[in-house]
Coordinates of C-alpha atoms in Angstrom, one line a residue:
M173 CA -86.1 -11.0 37.3
S174 CA -86.6 -7.4 38.4
L175 CA -87.9 -5.2 35.5
T176 CA -87.8 -1.4 35.3
G177 CA -90.1 1.0 33.5
V178 CA -87.7 1.0 30.5
D179 CA -87.9 -2.8 30.3
G180 CA -91.7 -2.5 30.4
V181 CA -91.6 0.0 27.5
V182 CA -89.4 -2.4 25.5
L183 CA -91.9 -5.2 26.1
V184 CA -94.9 -3.1 25.0
L185 CA -93.1 -2.0 21.9
Y186 CA -92.3 -5.6 21.0
I187 CA -95.9 -6.7 21.5
I188 CA -97.1 -3.8 19.3
A189 CA -94.6 -4.6 16.6
L190 CA -95.6 -8.3 16.7
F191 CA -99.3 -7.5 16.2
V192 CA -98.6 -5.0 13.4
L193 CA -96.5 -7.6 11.6
G194 CA -99.0 -10.5 12.3
F195 CA -102.3 -8.7 11.5
F196 CA -101.4 -6.1 8.9
L197 CA -98.2 -7.0 7.0
G198 CA -99.1 -10.7 7.4
R199 CA -102.5 -10.4 5.8
N200 CA -103.2 -13.2 3.4
R201 CA -104.0 -12.0 -0.1
E202 CA -103.9 -15.4 -1.8
Q203 CA -106.5 -17.0 0.4
D204 CA -103.9 -19.6 1.1
I205 CA -103.2 -19.8 4.9
F206 CA -101.3 -23.0 4.6
L207 CA -98.4 -22.3 2.2
G208 CA -98.7 -18.6 1.5
G209 CA -99.1 -19.1 -2.3
R210 CA -95.7 -20.9 -2.5
S211 CA -93.8 -17.6 -2.8
L212 CA -91.1 -17.7 -0.1
R213 CA -87.6 -16.6 -0.9
W214 CA -84.5 -18.2 0.6
W215 CA -83.9 -15.7 3.4
Q216 CA -87.6 -15.9 4.5
I217 CA -87.3 -19.6 4.6
G218 CA -84.1 -19.6 6.6
F219 CA -85.2 -17.0 9.2
S220 CA -88.7 -18.6 9.7
M221 CA -87.1 -22.0 10.2
F222 CA -84.6 -20.5 12.7
S223 CA -87.3 -18.9 14.7
A224 CA -89.5 -22.0 14.8
N225 CA -86.5 -24.1 15.9
A226 CA -85.3 -21.5 18.5
G227 CA -88.0 -22.1 21.0
P228 CA -87.8 -21.3 24.7
M229 CA -85.7 -24.5 25.2
M230 CA -83.1 -23.1 22.8
L231 CA -82.5 -20.1 25.1
I232 CA -83.2 -21.7 28.5
G233 CA -82.2 -25.3 27.7
M234 CA -79.0 -24.6 25.9
S235 CA -77.8 -22.2 28.6
S236 CA -78.6 -24.9 31.1
L237 CA -76.8 -27.5 29.2
G238 CA -73.8 -25.3 28.8
F239 CA -73.7 -24.6 32.5
S240 CA -74.0 -28.3 33.5
Q241 CA -72.2 -30.2 30.7
G242 CA -70.1 -27.7 28.8
V243 CA -69.5 -27.6 25.1
V244 CA -71.0 -31.1 24.4
G245 CA -74.4 -29.5 23.9
A246 CA -73.1 -27.8 20.8
N247 CA -73.4 -31.2 19.0
F248 CA -77.2 -30.6 18.8
E249 CA -76.5 -27.5 16.6
W250 CA -73.3 -28.3 14.8
L251 CA -74.4 -31.7 13.5
A252 CA -77.7 -30.3 12.1
W253 CA -76.1 -29.2 8.8
I254 CA -75.7 -32.8 7.7
F255 CA -79.4 -33.4 7.9
L256 CA -80.3 -30.1 6.4
L257 CA -78.1 -31.1 3.5
L258 CA -80.1 -34.4 3.2
L259 CA -83.3 -32.3 3.3
A260 CA -82.2 -29.8 0.6
M261 CA -80.5 -32.2 -1.8
F262 CA -82.4 -35.5 -1.5
F263 CA -85.8 -35.0 0.2
L264 CA -86.9 -31.6 -1.0
P265 CA -86.6 -32.3 -4.8
R266 CA -88.9 -35.3 -4.3
Y267 CA -91.3 -33.4 -2.2
L268 CA -91.6 -30.6 -4.7
S269 CA -91.8 -33.0 -7.6
A270 CA -94.7 -34.8 -5.9
G271 CA -96.5 -31.4 -5.5
I272 CA -97.4 -32.1 -1.9
S273 CA -98.7 -29.6 0.7
T274 CA -98.1 -31.8 3.7
I275 CA -95.6 -34.6 4.6
P276 CA -98.3 -37.3 4.9
Q277 CA -99.2 -36.6 1.2
Y278 CA -95.8 -37.9 0.2
L279 CA -96.5 -41.3 1.8
L280 CA -99.9 -41.2 0.0
H281 CA -97.9 -40.6 -3.3
R282 CA -95.5 -43.5 -2.6
Y283 CA -97.2 -46.1 -0.4
G284 CA -101.0 -45.6 -0.5
K285 CA -103.7 -44.5 1.8
S286 CA -102.9 -46.8 4.8
A287 CA -99.5 -45.2 5.3
Y288 CA -101.0 -41.8 4.6
N289 CA -103.7 -42.1 7.2
F290 CA -101.3 -43.2 9.9
L291 CA -98.9 -40.3 9.3
V292 CA -101.8 -37.9 9.4
I293 CA -102.7 -39.0 12.9
Y294 CA -99.1 -39.3 14.0
S295 CA -98.3 -35.8 12.7
L296 CA -101.2 -34.3 14.5
V297 CA -100.3 -36.0 17.8
S298 CA -96.6 -35.1 17.5
I299 CA -97.4 -31.4 16.7
L300 CA -99.7 -31.2 19.7
V301 CA -97.3 -32.9 22.1
V302 CA -93.8 -31.7 20.8
W303 CA -94.5 -28.4 19.2
L304 CA -97.4 -27.1 21.1
G305 CA -97.9 -28.7 24.5
S306 CA -94.3 -29.0 25.6
A307 CA -93.4 -25.5 24.2
L308 CA -96.3 -23.9 26.0
Y309 CA -95.4 -25.7 29.3
A310 CA -91.7 -24.9 29.1
G311 CA -92.1 -21.3 28.0
G312 CA -95.1 -20.7 30.4
L313 CA -93.1 -22.0 33.3
V314 CA -90.2 -19.7 32.6
I315 CA -92.4 -16.6 31.9
S316 CA -94.6 -17.3 34.9
Q317 CA -91.5 -17.3 37.2
V318 CA -90.1 -14.2 35.7
L319 CA -93.4 -12.2 35.8
G320 CA -94.7 -13.8 39.0
C321 CA -98.0 -15.0 37.7
P322 CA -99.6 -18.5 37.8
L323 CA -98.3 -21.0 35.2
M324 CA -101.6 -21.6 33.4
Y325 CA -102.2 -17.9 33.1
A326 CA -98.9 -17.5 31.3
V327 CA -99.7 -20.5 29.1
A328 CA -103.2 -19.2 28.2
L329 CA -101.8 -15.7 27.4
I330 CA -99.1 -17.0 25.1
A331 CA -101.6 -19.3 23.3
L332 CA -104.0 -16.4 22.8
I333 CA -101.4 -14.1 21.3
A334 CA -100.1 -16.8 18.9
T335 CA -103.5 -18.0 17.9
S336 CA -104.8 -14.5 17.1
Y337 CA -102.6 -13.6 14.2
T338 CA -102.0 -17.2 13.1
A339 CA -105.7 -17.8 12.6
V340 CA -106.1 -14.5 10.7
G341 CA -102.9 -14.4 8.6
G342 CA -102.0 -18.1 8.5
F343 CA -98.7 -19.1 7.0
R344 CA -97.8 -15.7 5.7
A345 CA -98.2 -14.2 9.2
V346 CA -96.1 -17.0 10.7
V347 CA -93.3 -16.3 8.3
R348 CA -93.3 -12.5 8.5
T349 CA -93.4 -12.6 12.3
G350 CA -90.8 -15.4 12.3
I351 CA -88.3 -13.1 10.6
F352 CA -88.9 -10.4 13.2
Q353 CA -88.7 -12.9 16.0
S354 CA -85.4 -14.2 14.7
V355 CA -83.8 -10.8 14.7
I356 CA -85.0 -10.2 18.3
I357 CA -83.6 -13.5 19.4
I358 CA -80.2 -13.2 17.7
V359 CA -79.6 -9.6 18.7
S360 CA -80.5 -10.0 22.4
S361 CA -78.5 -13.3 22.6
L362 CA -75.5 -11.7 21.0
I363 CA -75.6 -8.7 23.3
L364 CA -75.8 -11.1 26.3
T365 CA -72.9 -13.2 25.1
V366 CA -70.7 -10.1 24.5
L367 CA -71.4 -8.7 28.0
A368 CA -70.8 -12.1 29.6
F369 CA -67.5 -12.6 27.8
N370 CA -66.3 -9.1 28.7
S371 CA -67.2 -9.7 32.3
M372 CA -65.3 -13.0 32.4
M373 CA -62.2 -11.4 30.9
K374 CA -62.3 -8.3 33.1
T375 CA -62.6 -10.3 36.3
G376 CA -60.0 -12.9 35.3
A377 CA -62.6 -15.6 35.8
V378 CA -61.5 -17.2 32.5
H379 CA -58.7 -18.9 34.5
H380 CA -61.1 -20.6 36.9
E381 CA -61.1 -24.4 36.8
V382 CA -63.9 -26.2 35.1
P383 CA -64.9 -29.9 35.2
Q384 CA -63.1 -32.4 33.0
N385 CA -64.4 -32.7 29.4
F386 CA -66.0 -29.2 29.8
W387 CA -64.4 -28.1 26.5
K388 CA -64.7 -31.4 24.6
L389 CA -67.4 -32.0 22.0
L390 CA -67.3 -35.8 22.3
H391 CA -67.3 -37.5 25.7
G392 CA -66.2 -41.0 26.6
A393 CA -68.5 -44.0 27.0
D394 CA -68.5 -43.5 30.7
D395 CA -70.7 -40.4 30.4
R396 CA -74.1 -41.8 31.2
E397 CA -76.0 -38.9 29.4
Y398 CA -73.9 -37.5 26.6
S399 CA -71.4 -40.2 25.6
W400 CA -70.0 -40.1 22.0
M401 CA -72.3 -43.1 21.2
A402 CA -75.4 -41.3 22.4
I403 CA -74.6 -38.2 20.4
L404 CA -73.3 -39.8 17.1
A405 CA -76.0 -42.6 17.1
G406 CA -78.9 -41.0 18.9
Y407 CA -79.0 -37.5 17.5
P408 CA -79.2 -38.7 13.8
V409 CA -82.3 -40.7 14.6
V410 CA -84.0 -37.5 15.9
A411 CA -82.5 -35.2 13.3
I412 CA -83.7 -37.2 10.3
Y413 CA -87.3 -37.0 11.5
Y414 CA -87.0 -33.4 12.8
W415 CA -85.3 -31.8 9.8
C416 CA -86.5 -34.0 6.9
A417 CA -89.9 -35.3 7.8
D418 CA -91.5 -33.0 10.4
Q419 CA -94.4 -31.0 9.0
T420 CA -93.7 -27.8 11.1
I421 CA -90.1 -27.6 9.8
V422 CA -90.5 -28.8 6.2
Q423 CA -93.6 -26.7 5.6
K424 CA -91.4 -23.7 5.3
L425 CA -89.6 -25.3 2.4
L426 CA -92.8 -26.5 0.8
G427 CA -93.8 -22.9 0.6
A428 CA -90.7 -22.0 -1.4
K429 CA -91.0 -20.2 -4.7
D430 CA -89.0 -23.0 -6.4
L431 CA -86.3 -25.6 -5.6
R432 CA -83.5 -23.0 -5.8
E433 CA -85.0 -20.8 -3.1
G434 CA -85.7 -23.9 -1.0
Q435 CA -82.2 -25.2 -1.2
Y436 CA -80.6 -21.8 -0.5
G437 CA -83.0 -21.4 2.4
A438 CA -81.8 -24.8 3.9
L439 CA -78.2 -23.7 3.4
F440 CA -78.9 -20.4 5.1
I441 CA -80.5 -22.0 8.2
A442 CA -77.5 -24.4 8.3
A443 CA -75.2 -21.4 8.4
L444 CA -77.2 -19.8 11.2
K445 CA -76.9 -23.1 13.2
M446 CA -73.2 -22.6 13.2
I447 CA -73.5 -19.5 15.4
T448 CA -76.2 -20.7 17.7
P449 CA -73.8 -22.4 20.2
L450 CA -71.9 -19.2 20.5
I451 CA -74.9 -17.1 21.4
F452 CA -77.0 -19.8 23.2
L453 CA -74.6 -22.3 24.7
L454 CA -71.6 -20.2 25.5
P455 CA -73.5 -17.9 27.9
G456 CA -74.3 -20.9 30.0
I457 CA -70.7 -21.9 30.1
I458 CA -69.7 -18.4 31.1
C459 CA -72.4 -18.3 33.7
F460 CA -70.9 -21.5 35.3
I461 CA -67.5 -19.8 35.4
L462 CA -68.8 -16.5 36.9
Y463 CA -71.8 -17.5 39.0
R464 CA -71.6 -21.2 39.8
D465 CA -71.9 -20.5 43.5
I466 CA -75.1 -18.4 43.4
T467 CA -77.2 -20.2 40.7
T468 CA -78.2 -23.5 39.1
A469 CA -78.2 -24.8 35.6
D470 CA -81.9 -24.2 35.0
N471 CA -81.5 -20.6 36.1
A472 CA -78.3 -19.8 34.1
Y473 CA -79.9 -17.7 31.4
I474 CA -82.0 -15.7 33.9
T475 CA -79.0 -15.2 36.2
L476 CA -76.9 -13.7 33.4
V477 CA -79.7 -11.4 32.3
Q478 CA -80.3 -10.2 35.8
Q479 CA -76.6 -9.7 36.6
L480 CA -75.3 -8.3 33.4
M481 CA -78.0 -6.7 31.3
P482 CA -78.7 -2.9 31.9
D483 CA -82.1 -1.4 32.1
G484 CA -84.1 -1.8 28.8
F485 CA -82.0 -4.8 27.7
R486 CA -83.5 -7.0 30.3
G487 CA -86.8 -6.2 28.6
L488 CA -85.2 -7.1 25.3
C489 CA -84.1 -10.5 26.7
L490 CA -87.6 -11.2 28.0
A491 CA -89.0 -10.2 24.6
A492 CA -86.6 -12.7 23.0
L493 CA -88.0 -15.4 25.4
I494 CA -91.5 -14.5 24.5
A495 CA -90.6 -14.3 20.8
A496 CA -89.0 -17.8 20.8
L497 CA -92.1 -19.2 22.5
I498 CA -94.7 -17.4 20.4
D499 CA -93.1 -18.3 17.1
T500 CA -92.7 -22.0 18.0
V501 CA -96.4 -22.1 19.0
S502 CA -97.6 -20.2 16.0
S503 CA -95.6 -22.5 13.6
G504 CA -97.1 -25.5 15.4
L505 CA -100.6 -24.1 15.2
N506 CA -100.3 -23.4 11.4
S507 CA -98.9 -26.9 10.8
F508 CA -101.7 -28.6 12.7
S509 CA -104.3 -26.5 10.9
T510 CA -102.7 -27.4 7.5
V511 CA -102.6 -31.2 8.1
F512 CA -106.1 -31.3 9.7
T513 CA -107.8 -29.2 7.1
L514 CA -106.1 -30.7 4.0
D515 CA -105.6 -34.3 5.1
V516 CA -108.5 -35.0 7.6
V517 CA -111.4 -32.7 6.5
G518 CA -110.3 -33.0 2.9
Q519 CA -111.0 -36.8 2.9
F520 CA -114.7 -36.3 3.9
R521 CA -115.7 -33.2 2.0
T522 CA -114.6 -31.1 -0.9
T523 CA -114.4 -27.3 -0.3
D524 CA -113.3 -24.3 -2.2
D525 CA -110.5 -21.9 -1.1
A526 CA -112.9 -19.9 1.1
G527 CA -114.2 -23.0 2.8
R528 CA -110.7 -24.2 3.5
L529 CA -109.8 -20.8 4.9
R530 CA -112.7 -20.8 7.3
T531 CA -112.0 -24.4 8.4
G532 CA -108.3 -23.7 8.9
R533 CA -109.0 -20.7 11.2
W534 CA -111.4 -22.7 13.4
V535 CA -108.9 -25.6 13.5
T536 CA -106.2 -23.2 14.6
V537 CA -108.3 -22.2 17.6
L538 CA -109.1 -25.9 18.4
A539 CA -105.4 -26.8 18.3
A540 CA -104.6 -24.0 20.8
L541 CA -107.2 -25.2 23.3
L542 CA -105.9 -28.8 23.0
A543 CA -102.3 -27.6 23.5
I544 CA -103.3 -25.8 26.7
G545 CA -104.7 -29.0 28.0
I546 CA -101.6 -31.0 27.1
A547 CA -99.4 -28.3 28.7
A548 CA -101.3 -28.8 31.9
L549 CA -100.6 -32.6 31.8
F550 CA -96.9 -31.9 31.7
L551 CA -97.2 -30.6 35.3
F552 CA -97.5 -34.2 36.5
S553 CA -94.5 -35.6 34.6
G554 CA -91.9 -34.6 37.2
K555 CA -89.2 -34.2 34.5
G556 CA -87.0 -31.3 33.5
L557 CA -87.8 -28.9 30.7
F558 CA -85.0 -30.1 28.3
E559 CA -85.8 -33.8 29.1
I560 CA -89.5 -33.3 28.3
T561 CA -89.0 -31.6 24.9
Q562 CA -86.0 -33.5 23.6
G563 CA -87.1 -36.8 25.1
M564 CA -90.5 -36.8 23.4
V565 CA -89.0 -35.9 20.0
S566 CA -86.4 -38.7 20.4
I567 CA -89.1 -41.4 21.2
L568 CA -91.5 -40.3 18.5
A569 CA -88.8 -40.0 15.8
P570 CA -87.7 -43.7 15.0
P571 CA -90.7 -44.9 12.9
L572 CA -90.6 -41.8 10.7
S573 CA -86.8 -41.7 10.4
V574 CA -86.8 -45.4 9.3
V575 CA -89.6 -45.0 6.8
F576 CA -88.4 -41.8 5.2
L577 CA -84.8 -42.9 4.9
A578 CA -85.8 -46.2 3.3
S579 CA -88.2 -44.4 0.9
I580 CA -85.5 -42.2 -0.4
F581 CA -82.4 -44.5 -0.4
W582 CA -83.7 -48.1 -0.7
K583 CA -85.8 -48.8 -3.8
R584 CA -86.8 -52.3 -2.4
T585 CA -88.9 -50.7 0.4
N586 CA -92.5 -51.7 -0.2
T587 CA -96.0 -50.8 1.1
P588 CA -96.4 -53.8 3.5
A589 CA -93.1 -53.0 5.2
V590 CA -93.9 -49.3 5.5
V591 CA -97.4 -50.0 6.9
T592 CA -95.9 -52.5 9.4
V593 CA -93.3 -50.1 10.7
L594 CA -95.7 -47.2 10.9
Y595 CA -98.6 -48.9 12.7
G596 CA -96.6 -51.5 14.7
G597 CA -93.5 -49.4 15.4
G598 CA -95.5 -46.2 15.8
S599 CA -97.8 -47.7 18.4
V600 CA -94.8 -49.1 20.4
C601 CA -93.1 -45.7 20.3
L602 CA -96.3 -43.9 21.4
L603 CA -96.7 -46.4 24.3
V604 CA -93.0 -46.0 25.3
G605 CA -93.3 -42.3 25.1
V606 CA -96.3 -42.2 27.5
C607 CA -94.5 -44.5 29.9
Y608 CA -91.3 -42.5 29.7
L609 CA -93.1 -39.2 30.4
L610 CA -95.0 -40.6 33.4
N611 CA -92.0 -42.6 34.8
Y612 CA -93.8 -45.9 34.4
P613 CA -93.2 -48.5 35.8
Y614 CA -90.8 -46.5 38.0
K615 CA -88.4 -43.6 37.8
G616 CA -85.1 -44.6 36.3
F617 CA -86.5 -47.6 34.4
W618 CA -85.9 -46.2 31.0
P619 CA -82.4 -45.4 29.5
H620 CA -81.4 -41.9 28.4
F621 CA -83.7 -40.7 25.7
L622 CA -80.9 -40.6 23.0
L623 CA -80.0 -44.2 23.6
L624 CA -83.7 -45.2 23.8
S625 CA -84.2 -43.7 20.3
V626 CA -81.3 -45.7 18.9
Y627 CA -82.7 -49.0 20.3
L628 CA -86.1 -48.2 18.7
F629 CA -84.6 -47.2 15.4
M630 CA -82.4 -50.3 15.1
G631 CA -85.4 -52.6 15.8
L632 CA -87.6 -50.8 13.3
A633 CA -84.8 -50.7 10.7
L634 CA -84.4 -54.4 10.9
L635 CA -88.2 -54.8 10.7
I636 CA -88.6 -52.8 7.5
M637 CA -85.8 -54.8 5.8
V638 CA -87.2 -58.2 6.8
V639 CA -90.8 -57.4 5.8
S640 CA -89.6 -55.8 2.5
L641 CA -87.5 -58.8 1.6
L642 CA -90.3 -61.3 2.6
T643 CA -93.1 -59.6 0.6
A644 CA -93.5 -58.8 -3.1
P645 CA -92.1 -55.5 -4.3
S646 CA -94.5 -52.6 -4.7
P647 CA -95.3 -51.3 -8.2
V648 CA -92.6 -48.9 -9.4
T649 CA -93.4 -45.3 -8.7
D650 CA -92.0 -42.5 -10.8
D651 CA -90.3 -40.7 -8.0
K652 CA -87.5 -39.0 -9.9
P653 CA -87.0 -35.4 -8.8
V654 CA -87.8 -33.6 -12.0
F655 CA -86.9 -30.3 -10.3
V656 CA -83.2 -31.3 -10.3
S657 CA -82.9 -31.4 -14.0
A658 CA -85.1 -28.3 -14.4
A659 CA -82.8 -26.4 -12.1
G660 CA -79.7 -27.2 -14.1
N661 CA -76.2 -28.4 -13.1
R662 CA -75.1 -24.8 -12.5
L663 CA -77.3 -24.5 -9.5
S664 CA -76.4 -27.9 -8.1
R665 CA -72.7 -27.1 -8.3
R666 CA -73.2 -23.8 -6.5
V667 CA -75.3 -25.3 -3.7
W668 CA -73.0 -28.3 -3.3
A669 CA -70.1 -25.8 -3.0
G670 CA -71.9 -24.1 -0.2
W671 CA -72.3 -27.4 1.7
A672 CA -68.7 -28.2 1.1
V673 CA -67.6 -24.9 2.8
L674 CA -69.8 -25.7 5.8
A675 CA -68.3 -29.2 6.0
V676 CA -64.7 -27.8 6.0
V677 CA -65.6 -25.3 8.8
M678 CA -67.3 -28.0 10.9
L679 CA -64.4 -30.4 10.5
I680 CA -62.0 -27.7 11.7
I681 CA -64.2 -27.0 14.8
Y682 CA -64.4 -30.7 15.7
L683 CA -60.7 -31.2 15.3
L684 CA -60.1 -28.2 17.7
L685 CA -62.6 -29.4 20.3
K686 CA -62.3 -33.1 20.0

């Protein structure tokens, strides 16, 4: 991408604004770098969740998916509201009632220390691989190509920027900068979409032929990658883990002022997810219509920026890319620091607030160094950006999805079953994930990652049921969400009404694009 002096000025202004927000407005006054004093309002929760979710793969990967597959990629966004509803109305009340600061602490509350210790390790590994390593690799690869610098230089620079204000300001800095990053991402993507749409209409390219199923949300069983079965069965496995049990996502809600703010925040991010296909996926589709002869799927986003964005706005788009990357990394760093400090260090020594603050900062730096090393390992995988990030999430998700679904919706679930699925199933998933990433025993051996996650989920779901029924029930735990009754029926009706509106809108969209 060719950048002008105006683009450079925009980038510099963005970096300055980021540091001002991160270091000064994000200063921690409560000495709580993990949950920010549990004071977040609904709009802060929604925007910070959006920016953490909208990593570089959202901008680059969704455009690429739109270019190559059409509107089917919108399923990853438009189905998310179902699982955000589960998070807000079923999981969150129990999390807040238990008074937890990390997701592993919920399993300690329900099933004891064995389950807790496993999830501590599993969470740390998944944060390092999914949130930090893959994000740094994917974003560093794109930014290094745009700026013309070595990949590892770009990776190290991004890690340094994200680590600096995250270590100093902690959770509060991550949230404040996340709101700013969300605005940058949405505004730049909206401008790009409008310019692409206008260009398509003016040139008459809207009438160009597109592949069969390009405008269909659900493809037939003959689609080897994104069939209706892979989407409707595979995506939920990932989504339950990602939206309801992933520390980096749920931590934003654990920092809510109360249940009401948390539920409204989840409803807000669900509403934002409705527009993301329009500003992230649609540009890729339009790029295919306009520039299919001069570019490829992976270059769809960059091609549109180069062809359509005027001076200054290209810098804004690059700022959006960097914003998406930095916020994903900073959220991952803060989550890793939270779990390690509270759930690992906390088991071996008791420290005061100041001690936890110092430990959390040093752990943030350690996580950044480990993430840079993992990003370097991805160089040898030989897989595409979207396949690396989504594939690893899909393979790591099944054990957690099974355990957390069972813990909320099946009272017969007991400790032996949970421990068996976590240790046995988790080990299998980690081994499969490594083999999948390294193409072992040979390339093409493993099925598509969405179908692979379904097979793993089904096997582990059967395992948890069999072990639970063959072993004695666990002692009854008082897990009733007291926050529900404290909030009152009035709040519940209002929140449910919001979800009902979203459901109607999504039903109409799927009927139009079936």
